[in-house]
Amino acid sequence: MTAPRPLIAGNWKMNGLAAALSEARAIAAAVDASPPAARVALCPPATLVARMADALAGTGVAVGGQDCRAEASGAFTGDIAAAMLADAGATMVILGHSERRAGYGETDLLIAAKVEAALTAGLEPIVCVGETLEEREGGRTLAVVTGQVRGSLPAALAGKAFSVAYEPVWAIGTGLTPTLEQIEQVHLAIRSTLMQQFGEHGAGVPILYGGSVKPSNAVEILGLKEVGGALVGGASLKAADFMGIVAGA
Ligand code: 13P
């Protein structure tokens, strides 16, 4: 089985007004001028999804959402359905980010329901998992992460395109990263869990690393055996930084 192309996705989080679309255009221009080994995606705030999808239509850069509601429609003020993201031009969606697990009490069960909603809408989910510093220091990293993988990935993903992003909570936005050995150890544990859940299909699911990825550490992280891409926060906001990471894949 040939390995799938790596995926480098930028998570803009709650950053970006219309003026920031110029960075997205610059990223798309660079990708199209010199097509990279990796697939490239940008996940802007919901307010920019449609405009970014329009701006990047026909380029080599996909657009994704950062979250969706599990229900298809209804009285859920402020929330966004998966079909709305797809309708706005998104083809992917980040689900279960630790900022939503921690800030909104999202459980594995809820995230699995959101994944099913994303699949129904034809979106490719990027499902995030990762341990807190307390869990790592307590020696529970592998149990926590593999538990999140089992709980957040519904059986409906069998045969579907999706990826898992390992993002240690303590490495997000901190400039800290795990050692290469620590990243490799967790990615191997995720791989064997995916294969238990999905059989041979689980062998080809990209496992992204996220947490303080920047141009200076991208090559060594992306070169690790089971690392199939990166989910990039802060360094995805500027085209030059993001392209420095894309070039490392
Ligand atoms: P940083 O790259 O800013 O550490 O954020 C990582 C992240 O949370 C991506 O989803």
Tab-separated table of C-alpha atoms and ligand atoms in Angstrom:
chain	number	residue	atom	x	y	z
A	1	MET	CA	0.000	0.000	0.000
A	2	THR	CA	1.421	3.384	-0.935
A	3	ALA	CA	1.569	5.926	1.873
A	4	PRO	CA	-0.973	8.729	1.521
A	5	ARG	CA	0.294	12.245	0.911
A	6	PRO	CA	1.035	14.063	4.140
A	7	LEU	CA	-1.377	16.827	5.147
A	8	ILE	CA	-0.221	20.210	6.416
A	9	ALA	CA	-3.217	22.088	7.820
A	10	GLY	CA	-3.233	25.570	9.313
A	11	ASN	CA	-5.599	26.230	12.211
A	12	TRP	CA	-6.124	29.985	12.401
A	13	LYS	CA	-8.198	29.623	15.605
A	14	MET	CA	-9.912	32.952	16.465
A	15	ASN	CA	-7.591	35.018	14.289
A	16	GLY	CA	-8.167	36.748	10.979
A	17	LEU	CA	-10.274	39.505	9.485
A	18	ALA	CA	-10.877	39.932	5.754
A	19	ALA	CA	-7.441	41.517	5.339
A	20	ALA	CA	-5.852	38.202	6.346
A	21	LEU	CA	-7.141	36.625	3.129
A	22	SER	CA	-4.053	38.101	1.488
A	23	GLU	CA	-1.959	35.595	3.491
A	24	ALA	CA	-4.191	32.762	2.259
A	25	ARG	CA	-3.811	33.986	-1.317
A	26	ALA	CA	-0.035	34.145	-0.895
A	27	ILE	CA	-0.015	30.567	0.419
A	28	ALA	CA	-2.089	29.363	-2.533
A	29	ALA	CA	0.140	31.196	-4.997
A	30	ALA	CA	3.242	29.559	-3.497
A	31	VAL	CA	1.616	26.107	-3.493
A	32	ASP	CA	0.542	26.440	-7.113
A	33	ALA	CA	3.914	27.822	-8.227
A	34	SER	CA	5.732	24.826	-6.778
A	35	PRO	CA	3.376	21.985	-5.807
A	36	PRO	CA	4.599	20.477	-2.521
A	37	ALA	CA	4.733	16.825	-1.492
A	38	ALA	CA	1.982	17.485	1.056
A	39	ARG	CA	-1.671	18.364	0.693
A	40	VAL	CA	-2.246	21.827	2.134
A	41	ALA	CA	-5.320	23.181	3.937
A	42	LEU	CA	-6.272	26.294	5.888
A	43	CYS	CA	-8.949	26.356	8.586
A	44	PRO	CA	-9.965	29.982	9.189
A	45	PRO	CA	-12.608	31.227	11.627
A	46	ALA	CA	-16.159	30.475	10.448
A	47	THR	CA	-16.680	34.060	9.279
A	48	LEU	CA	-13.942	33.639	6.669
A	49	VAL	CA	-14.708	30.130	5.407
A	50	ALA	CA	-16.861	31.197	2.452
A	51	ARG	CA	-14.652	34.097	1.423
A	52	MET	CA	-11.497	32.012	1.726
A	53	ALA	CA	-13.080	29.161	-0.232
A	54	ASP	CA	-13.974	31.646	-2.986
A	55	ALA	CA	-10.500	33.186	-2.924
A	56	LEU	CA	-8.771	29.792	-3.103
A	57	ALA	CA	-11.148	28.066	-5.543
A	58	GLY	CA	-9.190	26.197	-8.177
A	59	THR	CA	-5.917	26.395	-6.216
A	60	GLY	CA	-4.090	23.575	-4.475
A	61	VAL	CA	-5.151	24.728	-1.006
A	62	ALA	CA	-8.273	23.285	0.645
A	63	VAL	CA	-10.384	25.111	3.219
A	64	GLY	CA	-11.688	23.644	6.468
A	65	GLY	CA	-13.784	24.593	9.462
A	66	GLN	CA	-12.609	24.467	13.082
A	67	ASP	CA	-15.682	22.816	14.609
A	68	CYS	CA	-19.280	21.896	13.811
A	69	ARG	CA	-22.412	20.943	15.660
A	70	ALA	CA	-23.412	17.257	15.740
A	71	GLU	CA	-27.035	18.029	14.829
A	72	ALA	CA	-27.959	18.839	11.227
A	73	SER	CA	-30.075	21.920	12.063
A	74	GLY	CA	-32.232	23.400	14.788
A	75	ALA	CA	-32.422	25.817	17.705
A	76	PHE	CA	-28.711	25.996	18.531
A	77	THR	CA	-27.935	29.701	18.625
A	78	GLY	CA	-24.418	30.521	17.525
A	79	ASP	CA	-23.561	27.039	16.298
A	80	ILE	CA	-22.733	25.864	12.790
A	81	ALA	CA	-23.784	22.598	11.133
A	82	ALA	CA	-21.401	20.488	9.078
A	83	ALA	CA	-23.563	20.977	5.983
A	84	MET	CA	-23.227	24.759	6.420
A	85	LEU	CA	-19.439	24.473	6.334
A	86	ALA	CA	-19.650	22.328	3.210
A	87	ASP	CA	-22.122	24.786	1.687
A	88	ALA	CA	-19.645	27.606	2.370
A	89	GLY	CA	-16.949	25.736	0.460
A	90	ALA	CA	-15.124	23.817	3.196
A	91	THR	CA	-13.990	20.276	2.453
A	92	MET	CA	-12.522	19.487	5.872
A	93	VAL	CA	-13.225	20.184	9.539
A	94	ILE	CA	-11.110	20.077	12.692
A	95	LEU	CA	-12.973	18.281	15.500
A	96	GLY	CA	-12.146	17.683	19.155
A	97	HIS	CA	-9.421	20.309	19.403
A	98	SER	CA	-8.147	20.478	22.994
A	99	GLU	CA	-9.301	24.099	23.207
A	100	ARG	CA	-12.839	22.800	22.671
A	101	ARG	CA	-12.407	19.726	24.860
A	102	ALA	CA	-11.178	21.968	27.711
A	103	GLY	CA	-13.152	25.145	27.047
A	104	TYR	CA	-16.505	23.622	26.136
A	105	GLY	CA	-16.386	20.286	27.926
A	106	GLU	CA	-16.413	18.323	24.671
A	107	THR	CA	-16.319	14.590	25.381
A	108	ASP	CA	-15.129	11.766	23.152
A	109	LEU	CA	-18.773	10.774	22.687
A	110	LEU	CA	-19.768	14.246	21.477
A	111	ILE	CA	-16.746	14.443	19.186
A	112	ALA	CA	-17.636	11.055	17.660
A	113	ALA	CA	-21.140	12.403	16.950
A	114	LYS	CA	-19.622	15.493	15.301
A	115	VAL	CA	-17.399	13.246	13.185
A	116	GLU	CA	-20.491	11.380	11.969
A	117	ALA	CA	-22.156	14.705	11.132
A	118	ALA	CA	-19.057	15.795	9.206
A	119	LEU	CA	-19.053	12.559	7.190
A	120	THR	CA	-22.736	12.949	6.379
A	121	ALA	CA	-21.962	16.416	5.021
A	122	GLY	CA	-19.067	15.060	2.953
A	123	LEU	CA	-16.375	16.755	5.029
A	124	GLU	CA	-13.008	15.128	5.801
A	125	PRO	CA	-12.527	15.223	9.593
A	126	ILE	CA	-9.243	16.038	11.326
A	127	VAL	CA	-9.757	14.606	14.806
A	128	CYS	CA	-7.534	15.966	17.583
A	129	VAL	CA	-6.236	14.092	20.613
A	130	GLY	CA	-3.581	14.902	23.189
A	131	GLU	CA	-2.602	14.745	26.837
A	132	THR	CA	-2.300	17.552	29.373
A	133	LEU	CA	0.958	18.191	31.207
A	134	GLU	CA	-0.530	16.649	34.338
A	135	GLU	CA	-1.447	13.502	32.432
A	136	ARG	CA	2.044	13.269	30.919
A	137	GLU	CA	3.742	13.783	34.258
A	138	GLY	CA	1.448	11.145	35.739
A	139	GLY	CA	2.639	8.614	33.133
A	140	ARG	CA	-0.795	8.417	31.527
A	141	THR	CA	-0.024	9.820	28.050
A	142	LEU	CA	-0.498	6.638	26.036
A	143	ALA	CA	-3.613	5.569	27.940
A	144	VAL	CA	-5.200	9.014	27.560
A	145	VAL	CA	-4.375	9.424	23.879
A	146	THR	CA	-5.354	5.924	22.778
A	147	GLY	CA	-8.546	6.240	24.837
A	148	GLN	CA	-9.374	9.470	23.001
A	149	VAL	CA	-8.689	7.802	19.644
A	150	ARG	CA	-10.997	4.884	20.490
A	151	GLY	CA	-13.713	7.141	21.870
A	152	SER	CA	-13.652	9.938	19.295
A	153	LEU	CA	-13.481	7.882	16.088
A	154	PRO	CA	-16.819	6.250	15.231
A	155	ALA	CA	-17.061	3.059	13.176
A	156	ALA	CA	-18.609	5.184	10.409
A	157	LEU	CA	-15.070	6.326	9.523
A	158	ALA	CA	-14.288	2.884	8.058
A	159	GLY	CA	-13.134	3.390	4.480
A	160	LYS	CA	-13.481	7.193	4.715
A	161	ALA	CA	-10.805	9.870	4.328
A	162	PHE	CA	-9.828	11.335	7.697
A	163	SER	CA	-6.791	12.134	9.783
A	164	VAL	CA	-5.882	12.181	13.453
A	165	ALA	CA	-3.887	15.057	14.940
A	166	TYR	CA	-1.760	14.382	18.022
A	167	GLU	CA	-1.501	17.691	19.851
A	168	PRO	CA	-0.038	17.545	23.358
A	169	VAL	CA	-1.980	20.259	25.209
A	170	TRP	CA	1.167	21.567	26.911
A	171	ALA	CA	2.905	22.054	23.533
A	172	ILE	CA	0.170	24.230	22.012
A	173	GLY	CA	1.134	27.868	21.709
A	174	THR	CA	3.925	27.440	24.260
A	175	GLY	CA	6.998	27.015	22.068
A	176	LEU	CA	7.559	23.684	23.861
A	177	THR	CA	7.609	20.450	21.895
A	178	PRO	CA	7.978	16.840	23.000
A	179	THR	CA	11.232	15.092	22.143
A	180	LEU	CA	11.276	13.312	18.798
A	181	GLU	CA	11.224	10.011	20.696
A	182	GLN	CA	8.111	11.084	22.597
A	183	ILE	CA	6.324	12.106	19.393
A	184	GLU	CA	7.269	8.826	17.726
A	185	GLN	CA	6.116	6.783	20.719
A	186	VAL	CA	2.659	8.402	20.769
A	187	HIS	CA	2.248	8.204	16.991
A	188	LEU	CA	3.105	4.485	17.061
A	189	ALA	CA	0.494	3.935	19.786
A	190	ILE	CA	-2.097	5.839	17.727
A	191	ARG	CA	-1.207	3.783	14.647
A	192	SER	CA	-1.726	0.476	16.410
A	193	THR	CA	-5.020	1.717	17.864
A	194	LEU	CA	-6.174	2.788	14.382
A	195	MET	CA	-5.273	-0.641	13.011
A	196	GLN	CA	-7.200	-2.344	15.813
A	197	GLN	CA	-10.215	-0.175	14.998
A	198	PHE	CA	-10.081	-0.024	11.214
A	199	GLY	CA	-7.808	-2.870	10.114
A	200	GLU	CA	-5.718	-2.229	7.011
A	201	HIS	CA	-7.452	1.130	6.408
A	202	GLY	CA	-6.039	2.271	9.745
A	203	ALA	CA	-2.514	1.732	8.399
A	204	GLY	CA	-2.921	4.545	5.886
A	205	VAL	CA	-4.669	7.213	7.975
A	206	PRO	CA	-2.376	10.260	8.266
A	207	ILE	CA	-1.408	11.018	11.869
A	208	LEU	CA	-0.528	14.698	12.106
A	209	TYR	CA	1.552	16.278	14.842
A	210	GLY	CA	0.509	19.647	16.261
A	211	GLY	CA	1.962	21.915	18.932
A	212	SER	CA	4.519	24.668	18.322
A	213	VAL	CA	5.416	23.461	14.826
A	214	LYS	CA	7.537	26.069	13.053
A	215	PRO	CA	9.877	26.166	10.066
A	216	SER	CA	12.895	25.447	12.290
A	217	ASN	CA	11.531	22.162	13.696
A	218	ALA	CA	9.259	21.008	10.848
A	219	VAL	CA	11.789	18.912	8.941
A	220	GLU	CA	12.809	16.770	11.905
A	221	ILE	CA	9.235	16.289	13.127
A	222	LEU	CA	7.795	15.582	9.668
A	223	GLY	CA	10.626	13.120	9.030
A	224	LEU	CA	9.530	10.843	11.880
A	225	LYS	CA	8.226	7.452	10.826
A	226	GLU	CA	4.556	7.701	11.748
A	227	VAL	CA	4.165	11.484	11.329
A	228	GLY	CA	1.935	12.103	8.316
A	229	GLY	CA	1.733	15.874	8.460
A	230	ALA	CA	1.197	18.764	10.823
A	231	LEU	CA	-1.618	20.831	12.318
A	232	VAL	CA	-0.159	24.292	12.688
A	233	GLY	CA	-1.532	27.130	14.806
A	234	GLY	CA	0.417	30.365	15.198
A	235	ALA	CA	2.863	29.681	12.379
A	236	SER	CA	0.009	29.264	9.871
A	237	LEU	CA	-1.022	32.915	10.112
A	238	LYS	CA	1.864	34.179	8.014
A	239	ALA	CA	2.433	32.786	4.524
A	240	ALA	CA	6.228	32.777	4.838
A	241	ASP	CA	6.214	30.779	8.092
A	242	PHE	CA	3.555	28.355	6.886
A	243	MET	CA	5.313	27.746	3.567
A	244	GLY	CA	8.526	27.091	5.501
A	245	ILE	CA	6.688	24.223	7.191
A	246	VAL	CA	5.016	22.981	3.994
A	247	ALA	CA	8.446	22.819	2.358
A	248	GLY	CA	9.615	20.476	5.102
A	249	ALA	CA	7.050	17.784	4.329
B	1	13P	P1	0.459	26.221	17.789
B	1	13P	O1	1.072	25.769	16.489
B	1	13P	O2	0.208	27.689	17.850
B	1	13P	O3	1.208	25.668	18.976
B	1	13P	O4	-1.026	25.568	17.857
B	1	13P	C1	-1.170	24.212	17.595
B	1	13P	C2	-2.608	23.926	17.458
B	1	13P	O5	-3.363	23.953	18.436
B	1	13P	C3	-3.141	23.619	16.124
B	1	13P	O6	-4.431	23.115	16.174
